[in-house]
PDB file of C-alpha atoms in Angstrom:
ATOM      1  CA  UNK W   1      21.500  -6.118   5.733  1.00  0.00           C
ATOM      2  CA  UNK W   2      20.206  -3.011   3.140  1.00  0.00           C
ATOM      3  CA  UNK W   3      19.365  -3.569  -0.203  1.00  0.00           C
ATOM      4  CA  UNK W   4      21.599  -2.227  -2.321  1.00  0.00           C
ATOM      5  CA  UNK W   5      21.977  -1.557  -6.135  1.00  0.00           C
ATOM      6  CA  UNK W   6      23.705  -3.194  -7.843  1.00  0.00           C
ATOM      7  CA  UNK W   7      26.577  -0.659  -7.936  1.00  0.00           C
ATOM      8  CA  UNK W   8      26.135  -0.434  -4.288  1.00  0.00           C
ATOM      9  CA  UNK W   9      24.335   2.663  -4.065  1.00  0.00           C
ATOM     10  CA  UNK W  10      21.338   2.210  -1.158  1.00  0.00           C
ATOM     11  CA  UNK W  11      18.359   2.524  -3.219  1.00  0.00           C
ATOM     12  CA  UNK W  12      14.603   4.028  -1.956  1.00  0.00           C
ATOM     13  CA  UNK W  13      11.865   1.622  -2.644  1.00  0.00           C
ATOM     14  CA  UNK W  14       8.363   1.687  -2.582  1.00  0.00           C
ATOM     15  CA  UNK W  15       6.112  -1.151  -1.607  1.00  0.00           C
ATOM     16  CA  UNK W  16       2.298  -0.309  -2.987  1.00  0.00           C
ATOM     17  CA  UNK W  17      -0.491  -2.162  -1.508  1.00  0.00           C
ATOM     18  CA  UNK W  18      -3.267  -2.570  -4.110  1.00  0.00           C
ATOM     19  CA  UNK W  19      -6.517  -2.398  -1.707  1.00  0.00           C
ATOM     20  CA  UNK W  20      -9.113  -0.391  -4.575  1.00  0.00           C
ATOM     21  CA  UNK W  21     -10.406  -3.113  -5.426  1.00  0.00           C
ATOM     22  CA  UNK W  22     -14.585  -3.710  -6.043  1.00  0.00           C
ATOM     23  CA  UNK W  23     -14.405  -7.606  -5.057  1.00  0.00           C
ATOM     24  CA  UNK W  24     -17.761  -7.894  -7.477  1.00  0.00           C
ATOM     25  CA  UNK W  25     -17.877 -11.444  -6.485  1.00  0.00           C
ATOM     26  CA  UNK W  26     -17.500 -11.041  -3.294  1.00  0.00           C
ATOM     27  CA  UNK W  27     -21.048 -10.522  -1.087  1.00  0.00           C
ATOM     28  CA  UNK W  28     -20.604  -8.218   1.392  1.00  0.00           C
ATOM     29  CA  UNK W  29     -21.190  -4.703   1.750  1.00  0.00           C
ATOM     30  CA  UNK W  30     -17.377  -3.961   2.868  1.00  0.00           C
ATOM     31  CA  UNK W  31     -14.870  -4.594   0.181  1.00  0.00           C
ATOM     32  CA  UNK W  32     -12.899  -7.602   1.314  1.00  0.00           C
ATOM     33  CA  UNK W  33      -9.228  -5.924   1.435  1.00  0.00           C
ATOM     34  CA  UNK W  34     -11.423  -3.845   4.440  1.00  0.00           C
ATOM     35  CA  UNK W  35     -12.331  -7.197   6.598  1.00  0.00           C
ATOM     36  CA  UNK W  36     -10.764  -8.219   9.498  1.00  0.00           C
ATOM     37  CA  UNK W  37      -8.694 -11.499   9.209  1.00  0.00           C
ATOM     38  CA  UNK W  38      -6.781 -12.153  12.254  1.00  0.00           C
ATOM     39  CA  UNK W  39      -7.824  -9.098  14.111  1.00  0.00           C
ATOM     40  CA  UNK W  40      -6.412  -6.708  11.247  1.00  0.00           C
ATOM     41  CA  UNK W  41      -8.110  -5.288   8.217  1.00  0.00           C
ATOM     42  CA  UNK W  42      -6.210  -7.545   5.196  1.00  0.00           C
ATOM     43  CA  UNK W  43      -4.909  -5.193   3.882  1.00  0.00           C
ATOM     44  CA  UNK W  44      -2.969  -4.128   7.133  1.00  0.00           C
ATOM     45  CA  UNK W  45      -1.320  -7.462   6.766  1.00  0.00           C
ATOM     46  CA  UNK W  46       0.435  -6.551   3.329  1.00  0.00           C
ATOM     47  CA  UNK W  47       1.213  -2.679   4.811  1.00  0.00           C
ATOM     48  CA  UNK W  48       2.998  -4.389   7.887  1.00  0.00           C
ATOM     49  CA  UNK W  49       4.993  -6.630   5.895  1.00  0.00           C
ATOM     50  CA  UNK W  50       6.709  -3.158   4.080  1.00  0.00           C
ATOM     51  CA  UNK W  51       6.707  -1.891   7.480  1.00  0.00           C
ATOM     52  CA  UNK W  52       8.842  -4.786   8.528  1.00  0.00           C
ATOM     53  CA  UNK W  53      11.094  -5.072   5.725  1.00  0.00           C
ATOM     54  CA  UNK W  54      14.341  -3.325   5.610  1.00  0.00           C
ATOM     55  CA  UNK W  55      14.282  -3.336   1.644  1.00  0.00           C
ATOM     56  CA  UNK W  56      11.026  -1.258   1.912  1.00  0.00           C
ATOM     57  CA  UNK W  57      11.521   2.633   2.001  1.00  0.00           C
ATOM     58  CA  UNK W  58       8.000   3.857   1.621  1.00  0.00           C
ATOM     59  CA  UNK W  59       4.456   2.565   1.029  1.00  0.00           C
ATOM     60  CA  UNK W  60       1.428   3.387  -0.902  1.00  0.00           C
ATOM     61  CA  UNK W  61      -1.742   2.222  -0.286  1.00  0.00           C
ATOM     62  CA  UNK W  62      -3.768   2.597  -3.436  1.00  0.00           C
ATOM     63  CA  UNK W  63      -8.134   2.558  -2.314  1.00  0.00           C
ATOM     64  CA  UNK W  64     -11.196   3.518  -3.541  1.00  0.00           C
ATOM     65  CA  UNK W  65     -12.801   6.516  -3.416  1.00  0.00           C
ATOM     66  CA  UNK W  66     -14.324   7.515   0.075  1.00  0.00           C
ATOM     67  CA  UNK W  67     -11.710   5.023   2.313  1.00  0.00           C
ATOM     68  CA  UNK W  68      -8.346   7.398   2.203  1.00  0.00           C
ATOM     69  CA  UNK W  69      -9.250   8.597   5.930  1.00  0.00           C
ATOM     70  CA  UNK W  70     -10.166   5.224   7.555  1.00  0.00           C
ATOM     71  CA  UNK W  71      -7.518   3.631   5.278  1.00  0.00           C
ATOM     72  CA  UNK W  72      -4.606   6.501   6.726  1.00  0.00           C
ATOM     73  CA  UNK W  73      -6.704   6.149  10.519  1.00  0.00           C
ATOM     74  CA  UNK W  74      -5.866   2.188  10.162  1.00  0.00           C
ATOM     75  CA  UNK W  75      -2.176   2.734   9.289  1.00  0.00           C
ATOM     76  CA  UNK W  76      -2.120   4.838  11.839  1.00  0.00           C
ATOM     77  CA  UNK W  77      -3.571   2.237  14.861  1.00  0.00           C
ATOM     78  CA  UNK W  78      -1.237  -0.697  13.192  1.00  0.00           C
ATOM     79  CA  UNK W  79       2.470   1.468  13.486  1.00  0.00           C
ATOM     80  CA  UNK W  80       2.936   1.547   9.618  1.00  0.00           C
ATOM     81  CA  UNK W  81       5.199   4.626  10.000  1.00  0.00           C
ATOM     82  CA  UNK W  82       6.431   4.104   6.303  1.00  0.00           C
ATOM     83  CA  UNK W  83       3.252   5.628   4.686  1.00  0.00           C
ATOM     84  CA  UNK W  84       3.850   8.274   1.728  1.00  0.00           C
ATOM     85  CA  UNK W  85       0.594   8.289   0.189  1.00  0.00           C
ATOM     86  CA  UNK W  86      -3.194   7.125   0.184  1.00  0.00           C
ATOM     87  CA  UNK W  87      -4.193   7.519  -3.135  1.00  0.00           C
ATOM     88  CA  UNK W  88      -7.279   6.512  -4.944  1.00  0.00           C
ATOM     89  CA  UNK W  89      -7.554   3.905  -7.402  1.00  0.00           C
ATOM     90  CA  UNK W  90      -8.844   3.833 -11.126  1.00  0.00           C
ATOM     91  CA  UNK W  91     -11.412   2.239 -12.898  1.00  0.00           C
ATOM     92  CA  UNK W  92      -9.457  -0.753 -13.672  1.00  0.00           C
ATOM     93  CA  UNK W  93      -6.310  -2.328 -11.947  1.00  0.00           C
ATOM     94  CA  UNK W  94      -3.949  -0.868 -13.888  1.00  0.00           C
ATOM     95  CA  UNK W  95      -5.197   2.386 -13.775  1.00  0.00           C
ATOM     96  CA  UNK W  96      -5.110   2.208  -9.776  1.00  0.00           C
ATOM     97  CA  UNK W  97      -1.191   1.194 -10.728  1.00  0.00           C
ATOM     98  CA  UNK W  98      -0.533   3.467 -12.255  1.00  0.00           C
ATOM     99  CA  UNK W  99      -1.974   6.185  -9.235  1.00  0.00           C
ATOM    100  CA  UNK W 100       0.900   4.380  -6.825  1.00  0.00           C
ATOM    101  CA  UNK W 101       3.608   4.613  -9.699  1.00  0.00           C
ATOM    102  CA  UNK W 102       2.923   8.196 -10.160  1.00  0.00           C
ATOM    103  CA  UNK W 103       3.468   8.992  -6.278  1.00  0.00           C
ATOM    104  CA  UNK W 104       6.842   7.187  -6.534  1.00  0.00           C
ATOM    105  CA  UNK W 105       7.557   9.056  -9.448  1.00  0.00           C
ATOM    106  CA  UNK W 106       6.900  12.283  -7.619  1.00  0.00           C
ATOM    107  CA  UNK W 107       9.190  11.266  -4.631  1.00  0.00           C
ATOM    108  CA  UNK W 108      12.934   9.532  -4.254  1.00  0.00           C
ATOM    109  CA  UNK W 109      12.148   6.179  -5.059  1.00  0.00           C
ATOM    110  CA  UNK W 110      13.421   3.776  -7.135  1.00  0.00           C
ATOM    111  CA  UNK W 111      10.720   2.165  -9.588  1.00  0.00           C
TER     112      UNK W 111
END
């Protein structure tokens, strides 16, 4: 089944992953969106579920500065083939947002 609109045009839609986050309360070294948890960095685990979805055009992972390579490397290893963009965050969460909105703006997708 594809997700249509609701005047039955197929739409293009984005799934962002929100992985810039500091995790301030969080003690570790390694943001925890960049832990393993079952053998996959977390974040993986929300990229692969876009991957898997028919609804799901496209996917931007949003990070902070310094983890676009081993963020795009990881996508890479896992077979998320949707990828459009690794873009880095902003200060606060909306601000990292509105980074993800702003490559879906730029593209074919339906926001």
């Amino acid at each position: 089944m594809r997700c249509m609109a609701e005047n039955n045009q197929q739409k293009m839609t984005l799934g962002v992953v929100l992985a810039a986050g500091k995790g301030n309360r969080f003690t570790s070294d390694t943001p925890k969106q960049f832990l393993d948890l079952a053998n996959k960095p977390v974040f993986i685990h929300s990229a692969l579920a876009f991957q898997s979805s028919e609804c799901i055009d496209g996917v931007a992972v949003v990070v902070p500065t310094g983890y676009e390579e081993d963020v795009q490397s990881a996508l890479t290893r896992f077979g998320v083939t949707k990828t459009v963009a690794v873009v880095v965050g902003g200060a606060e969460r909306q601000d990292s947002v509105k980074a993800a909105l702003d490559v879906g703006l730029q593209g074919r997708f339906d926001l």
